[in-house]
Amino acid sequence: MAGLGRQPLDRAEKRRIQREDAKWIGKPLVLNRGPRPFEANVRHLVGLLRDTTRPHRASEAATFAQTLYERTLPSLKPPPVACAKGCAHCCNTFVTIIPAEAFRVARHARSRDGVAARITETYAATSKIAQHERWKSKVPCALLEADICSVHAMRPLTCRGCVSTSADVCFRIYIEGKEENPPFLLEYNSVCTATAAILSAALKLVGLPYRSLDWSGALAAAVVSADSEERWLAGEDVFAAVEVGSGTRAGTPFDNMIEELAANIAPTL
Ligand code: SF4
Ligand code: SF4
């Protein structure tokens, strides 16, 4: 695997790389033009995640990745989409999140009457159903209220990247269970994958769990106590019982990409 076995760089070389990183950190990603912008943003997140003075540094890292997504997307000039407020067929299916994305939403949920209980009930109703059959339960995401995402500004990367050109096709897939190809837009999906890889690789490099999890289960685990983020950062696997998304398990293409990205960056830290 690329990068494995590379010797750590000397201090001067690391400093030079970190100085160069400044021109890419938080800036719109340029996709398909080499790894430097990706590596710079991963190094930035590693620094943030190692700053133990920040009790909510996992949430901060997730917010950074989500902001990077929003900054990058317009530069790709994506075509018009069918997605609109009140369209929510896709919120009835299995969704994954990167572990760090759960805590900010869980804190928000705890501040609102009845939402934590709804999260727990939703997970109880869906956790035994296979991921690819989750849509059959017709149990929507616990954060969906009157067909509107109640956490739109802080929704996970997966939800941002699930964007379609046809609500009718989405209805047939997500509600009727028809086997059609989702008319997802490549631009959204590519930016979602790139920013998810950056966040996941940073978590891996600081030794935190990084594989994507069932959103419903991760929320249910994070919402039970006010200090779930602090305990997770301290090494307690608060998501131990939550299923890993099938697309990010060990050996999948996405997981291999994280392995390679992390292995290439490790000598530069
Ligand atoms: S992905 Fe499909 S179901 Fe979801 S908001 Fe967009 S058009 Fe609606
Ligand atoms: S977080 Fe929002 S966009 Fe994502 S599945 Fe839940 S309601 Fe839908």
PDB file of N, CA and C in Angstrom, residues 145-202:
ATOM      1  N   GLU A 145     -39.323  16.381  10.425  1.00  0.00           N
ATOM      2  CA  GLU A 145     -40.537  16.928  11.043  1.00  0.00           C
ATOM      3  C   GLU A 145     -41.391  17.538   9.941  1.00  0.00           C
ATOM      4  N   ALA A 146     -42.607  17.007   9.751  1.00  0.00           N
ATOM      5  CA  ALA A 146     -43.503  17.456   8.681  1.00  0.00           C
ATOM      6  C   ALA A 146     -42.774  17.469   7.336  1.00  0.00           C
ATOM      7  N   ASP A 147     -42.041  16.394   7.089  1.00  0.00           N
ATOM      8  CA  ASP A 147     -41.290  16.225   5.826  1.00  0.00           C
ATOM      9  C   ASP A 147     -40.203  17.274   5.612  1.00  0.00           C
ATOM     10  N   ILE A 148     -39.737  17.881   6.695  1.00  0.00           N
ATOM     11  CA  ILE A 148     -38.638  18.855   6.599  1.00  0.00           C
ATOM     12  C   ILE A 148     -37.539  18.435   7.575  1.00  0.00           C
ATOM     13  N   CYS A 149     -36.303  18.492   7.110  1.00  0.00           N
ATOM     14  CA  CYS A 149     -35.175  18.145   7.985  1.00  0.00           C
ATOM     15  C   CYS A 149     -35.032  19.226   9.059  1.00  0.00           C
ATOM     16  N   SER A 150     -35.156  18.824  10.321  1.00  0.00           N
ATOM     17  CA  SER A 150     -35.104  19.800  11.420  1.00  0.00           C
ATOM     18  C   SER A 150     -33.673  20.211  11.760  1.00  0.00           C
ATOM     19  N   VAL A 151     -32.696  19.554  11.126  1.00  0.00           N
ATOM     20  CA  VAL A 151     -31.291  19.893  11.404  1.00  0.00           C
ATOM     21  C   VAL A 151     -30.558  20.184  10.085  1.00  0.00           C
ATOM     22  N   HIS A 152     -31.273  20.805   9.178  1.00  0.00           N
ATOM     23  CA  HIS A 152     -30.741  20.966   7.813  1.00  0.00           C
ATOM     24  C   HIS A 152     -29.317  21.554   7.804  1.00  0.00           C
ATOM     25  N   ALA A 153     -29.076  22.585   8.610  1.00  0.00           N
ATOM     26  CA  ALA A 153     -27.764  23.255   8.581  1.00  0.00           C
ATOM     27  C   ALA A 153     -26.651  22.363   9.125  1.00  0.00           C
ATOM     28  N   MET A 154     -27.007  21.382   9.943  1.00  0.00           N
ATOM     29  CA  MET A 154     -25.969  20.511  10.525  1.00  0.00           C
ATOM     30  C   MET A 154     -26.139  19.055  10.081  1.00  0.00           C
ATOM     31  N   ARG A 155     -26.885  18.844   8.989  1.00  0.00           N
ATOM     32  CA  ARG A 155     -27.109  17.460   8.536  1.00  0.00           C
ATOM     33  C   ARG A 155     -25.782  16.835   8.085  1.00  0.00           C
ATOM     34  N   PRO A 156     -25.702  15.508   8.185  1.00  0.00           N
ATOM     35  CA  PRO A 156     -24.429  14.840   7.865  1.00  0.00           C
ATOM     36  C   PRO A 156     -24.059  14.934   6.384  1.00  0.00           C
ATOM     37  N   LEU A 157     -22.803  14.609   6.108  1.00  0.00           N
ATOM     38  CA  LEU A 157     -22.310  14.662   4.729  1.00  0.00           C
ATOM     39  C   LEU A 157     -23.116  13.755   3.808  1.00  0.00           C
ATOM     40  N   THR A 158     -23.489  12.572   4.285  1.00  0.00           N
ATOM     41  CA  THR A 158     -24.241  11.646   3.429  1.00  0.00           C
ATOM     42  C   THR A 158     -25.530  12.281   2.940  1.00  0.00           C
ATOM     43  N   CYS A 159     -26.220  12.991   3.821  1.00  0.00           N
ATOM     44  CA  CYS A 159     -27.479  13.629   3.417  1.00  0.00           C
ATOM     45  C   CYS A 159     -27.204  14.745   2.407  1.00  0.00           C
ATOM     46  N   ARG A 160     -26.085  15.444   2.577  1.00  0.00           N
ATOM     47  CA  ARG A 160     -25.746  16.514   1.623  1.00  0.00           C
ATOM     48  C   ARG A 160     -25.450  15.935   0.243  1.00  0.00           C
ATOM     49  N   GLY A 161     -24.832  14.758   0.227  1.00  0.00           N
ATOM     50  CA  GLY A 161     -24.413  14.175  -1.047  1.00  0.00           C
ATOM     51  C   GLY A 161     -25.500  13.410  -1.775  1.00  0.00           C
ATOM     52  N   CYS A 162     -26.636  13.169  -1.087  1.00  0.00           N
ATOM     53  CA  CYS A 162     -27.745  12.427  -1.713  1.00  0.00           C
ATOM     54  C   CYS A 162     -28.668  13.436  -2.389  1.00  0.00           C
ATOM     55  N   VAL A 163     -28.413  13.722  -3.644  1.00  0.00           N
ATOM     56  CA  VAL A 163     -29.126  14.777  -4.366  1.00  0.00           C
ATOM     57  C   VAL A 163     -29.505  14.234  -5.740  1.00  0.00           C
ATOM     58  N   SER A 164     -30.746  14.437  -6.101  1.00  0.00           N
ATOM     59  CA  SER A 164     -31.294  13.744  -7.263  1.00  0.00           C
ATOM     60  C   SER A 164     -31.885  14.716  -8.287  1.00  0.00           C
ATOM     61  N   THR A 165     -32.023  14.207  -9.495  1.00  0.00           N
ATOM     62  CA  THR A 165     -32.656  15.020 -10.551  1.00  0.00           C
ATOM     63  C   THR A 165     -34.136  14.692 -10.704  1.00  0.00           C
ATOM     64  N   SER A 166     -34.632  13.712  -9.955  1.00  0.00           N
ATOM     65  CA  SER A 166     -36.048  13.353 -10.120  1.00  0.00           C
ATOM     66  C   SER A 166     -36.658  12.857  -8.816  1.00  0.00           C
ATOM     67  N   ALA A 167     -37.587  13.627  -8.265  1.00  0.00           N
ATOM     68  CA  ALA A 167     -38.286  13.208  -7.046  1.00  0.00           C
ATOM     69  C   ALA A 167     -39.186  12.011  -7.339  1.00  0.00           C
ATOM     70  N   ASP A 168     -39.679  11.912  -8.572  1.00  0.00           N
ATOM     71  CA  ASP A 168     -40.543  10.772  -8.916  1.00  0.00           C
ATOM     72  C   ASP A 168     -39.760   9.463  -8.870  1.00  0.00           C
ATOM     73  N   VAL A 169     -38.542   9.500  -9.410  1.00  0.00           N
ATOM     74  CA  VAL A 169     -37.721   8.279  -9.357  1.00  0.00           C
ATOM     75  C   VAL A 169     -37.381   7.954  -7.901  1.00  0.00           C
ATOM     76  N   CYS A 170     -37.065   8.977  -7.118  1.00  0.00           N
ATOM     77  CA  CYS A 170     -36.784   8.756  -5.691  1.00  0.00           C
ATOM     78  C   CYS A 170     -37.980   8.099  -5.011  1.00  0.00           C
ATOM     79  N   PHE A 171     -39.167   8.558  -5.311  1.00  0.00           N
ATOM     80  CA  PHE A 171     -40.376   7.975  -4.713  1.00  0.00           C
ATOM     81  C   PHE A 171     -40.462   6.491  -5.058  1.00  0.00           C
ATOM     82  N   ARG A 172     -40.218   6.195  -6.327  1.00  0.00           N
ATOM     83  CA  ARG A 172     -40.324   4.782  -6.730  1.00  0.00           C
ATOM     84  C   ARG A 172     -39.267   3.930  -6.027  1.00  0.00           C
ATOM     85  N   ILE A 173     -38.074   4.482  -5.839  1.00  0.00           N
ATOM     86  CA  ILE A 173     -37.007   3.705  -5.200  1.00  0.00           C
ATOM     87  C   ILE A 173     -37.227   3.604  -3.695  1.00  0.00           C
ATOM     88  N   TYR A 174     -37.386   4.769  -3.044  1.00  0.00           N
ATOM     89  CA  TYR A 174     -37.379   4.799  -1.580  1.00  0.00           C
ATOM     90  C   TYR A 174     -38.721   4.436  -0.942  1.00  0.00           C
ATOM     91  N   ILE A 175     -39.801   4.685  -1.652  1.00  0.00           N
ATOM     92  CA  ILE A 175     -41.118   4.418  -1.064  1.00  0.00           C
ATOM     93  C   ILE A 175     -41.728   3.137  -1.637  1.00  0.00           C
ATOM     94  N   GLU A 176     -41.557   2.946  -2.951  1.00  0.00           N
ATOM     95  CA  GLU A 176     -42.162   1.753  -3.560  1.00  0.00           C
ATOM     96  C   GLU A 176     -41.186   0.580  -3.657  1.00  0.00           C
ATOM     97  N   GLY A 177     -39.898   0.851  -3.429  1.00  0.00           N
ATOM     98  CA  GLY A 177     -38.918  -0.239  -3.448  1.00  0.00           C
ATOM     99  C   GLY A 177     -38.578  -0.742  -4.828  1.00  0.00           C
ATOM    100  N   LYS A 178     -38.836   0.051  -5.852  1.00  0.00           N
ATOM    101  CA  LYS A 178     -38.503  -0.372  -7.220  1.00  0.00           C
ATOM    102  C   LYS A 178     -36.973  -0.386  -7.403  1.00  0.00           C
ATOM    103  N   GLU A 179     -36.517  -1.303  -8.215  1.00  0.00           N
ATOM    104  CA  GLU A 179     -35.076  -1.392  -8.459  1.00  0.00           C
ATOM    105  C   GLU A 179     -34.693  -0.539  -9.654  1.00  0.00           C
ATOM    106  N   GLU A 180     -34.484   0.716  -9.397  1.00  0.00           N
ATOM    107  CA  GLU A 180     -34.061   1.647 -10.453  1.00  0.00           C
ATOM    108  C   GLU A 180     -32.755   2.286 -10.009  1.00  0.00           C
ATOM    109  N   ASN A 181     -32.022   2.808 -10.964  1.00  0.00           N
ATOM    110  CA  ASN A 181     -30.801   3.534 -10.609  1.00  0.00           C
ATOM    111  C   ASN A 181     -31.177   4.914 -10.094  1.00  0.00           C
ATOM    112  N   PRO A 182     -30.751   5.265  -8.885  1.00  0.00           N
ATOM    113  CA  PRO A 182     -31.070   6.609  -8.392  1.00  0.00           C
ATOM    114  C   PRO A 182     -30.414   7.661  -9.279  1.00  0.00           C
ATOM    115  N   PRO A 183     -31.164   8.684  -9.682  1.00  0.00           N
ATOM    116  CA  PRO A 183     -30.576   9.704 -10.555  1.00  0.00           C
ATOM    117  C   PRO A 183     -29.765  10.717  -9.760  1.00  0.00           C
ATOM    118  N   PHE A 184     -28.794  10.202  -9.021  1.00  0.00           N
ATOM    119  CA  PHE A 184     -27.974  11.079  -8.192  1.00  0.00           C
ATOM    120  C   PHE A 184     -26.994  11.856  -9.068  1.00  0.00           C
ATOM    121  N   LEU A 185     -26.668  13.044  -8.604  1.00  0.00           N
ATOM    122  CA  LEU A 185     -25.736  13.885  -9.350  1.00  0.00           C
ATOM    123  C   LEU A 185     -24.310  13.627  -8.882  1.00  0.00           C
ATOM    124  N   LEU A 186     -23.467  13.330  -9.845  1.00  0.00           N
ATOM    125  CA  LEU A 186     -22.085  12.956  -9.563  1.00  0.00           C
ATOM    126  C   LEU A 186     -21.341  14.043  -8.788  1.00  0.00           C
ATOM    127  N   GLU A 187     -21.631  15.312  -9.099  1.00  0.00           N
ATOM    128  CA  GLU A 187     -20.912  16.423  -8.446  1.00  0.00           C
ATOM    129  C   GLU A 187     -21.093  16.360  -6.932  1.00  0.00           C
ATOM    130  N   TYR A 188     -22.340  16.194  -6.495  1.00  0.00           N
ATOM    131  CA  TYR A 188     -22.625  16.166  -5.054  1.00  0.00           C
ATOM    132  C   TYR A 188     -21.971  14.949  -4.414  1.00  0.00           C
ATOM    133  N   ASN A 189     -22.106  13.829  -5.128  1.00  0.00           N
ATOM    134  CA  ASN A 189     -21.567  12.589  -4.605  1.00  0.00           C
ATOM    135  C   ASN A 189     -20.046  12.635  -4.480  1.00  0.00           C
ATOM    136  N   SER A 190     -19.384  13.226  -5.480  1.00  0.00           N
ATOM    137  CA  SER A 190     -17.920  13.304  -5.455  1.00  0.00           C
ATOM    138  C   SER A 190     -17.433  14.179  -4.299  1.00  0.00           C
ATOM    139  N   VAL A 191     -18.106  15.313  -4.088  1.00  0.00           N
ATOM    140  CA  VAL A 191     -17.682  16.211  -3.010  1.00  0.00           C
ATOM    141  C   VAL A 191     -17.960  15.557  -1.660  1.00  0.00           C
ATOM    142  N   CYS A 192     -19.076  14.846  -1.579  1.00  0.00           N
ATOM    143  CA  CYS A 192     -19.397  14.125  -0.340  1.00  0.00           C
ATOM    144  C   CYS A 192     -18.299  13.102  -0.040  1.00  0.00           C
ATOM    145  N   THR A 193     -17.915  12.320  -1.039  1.00  0.00           N
ATOM    146  CA  THR A 193     -16.876  11.297  -0.833  1.00  0.00           C
ATOM    147  C   THR A 193     -15.551  11.945  -0.437  1.00  0.00           C
ATOM    148  N   ALA A 194     -15.196  13.044  -1.109  1.00  0.00           N
ATOM    149  CA  ALA A 194     -13.901  13.693  -0.828  1.00  0.00           C
ATOM    150  C   ALA A 194     -13.857  14.240   0.598  1.00  0.00           C
ATOM    151  N   THR A 195     -14.905  14.924   1.019  1.00  0.00           N
ATOM    152  CA  THR A 195     -14.887  15.522   2.360  1.00  0.00           C
ATOM    153  C   THR A 195     -15.050  14.444   3.443  1.00  0.00           C
ATOM    154  N   ALA A 196     -15.814  13.397   3.130  1.00  0.00           N
ATOM    155  CA  ALA A 196     -15.938  12.282   4.085  1.00  0.00           C
ATOM    156  C   ALA A 196     -14.583  11.592   4.259  1.00  0.00           C
ATOM    157  N   ALA A 197     -13.835  11.467   3.161  1.00  0.00           N
ATOM    158  CA  ALA A 197     -12.514  10.833   3.246  1.00  0.00           C
ATOM    159  C   ALA A 197     -11.567  11.674   4.095  1.00  0.00           C
ATOM    160  N   ILE A 198     -11.640  12.990   3.942  1.00  0.00           N
ATOM    161  CA  ILE A 198     -10.764  13.881   4.732  1.00  0.00           C
ATOM    162  C   ILE A 198     -11.062  13.734   6.221  1.00  0.00           C
ATOM    163  N   LEU A 199     -12.337  13.786   6.579  1.00  0.00           N
ATOM    164  CA  LEU A 199     -12.708  13.663   7.996  1.00  0.00           C
ATOM    165  C   LEU A 199     -12.360  12.271   8.539  1.00  0.00           C
ATOM    166  N   SER A 200     -12.665  11.242   7.766  1.00  0.00           N
ATOM    167  CA  SER A 200     -12.396   9.868   8.225  1.00  0.00           C
ATOM    168  C   SER A 200     -10.901   9.628   8.400  1.00  0.00           C
ATOM    169  N   ALA A 201     -10.094  10.103   7.452  1.00  0.00           N
ATOM    170  CA  ALA A 201      -8.641   9.887   7.548  1.00  0.00           C
ATOM    171  C   ALA A 201      -8.069  10.606   8.772  1.00  0.00           C
ATOM    172  N   ALA A 202      -8.576  11.815   9.052  1.00  0.00           N
ATOM    173  CA  ALA A 202      -8.087  12.546  10.231  1.00  0.00           C
ATOM    174  C   ALA A 202      -8.420  11.784  11.508  1.00  0.00           C
TER     175      ALA A 202
END
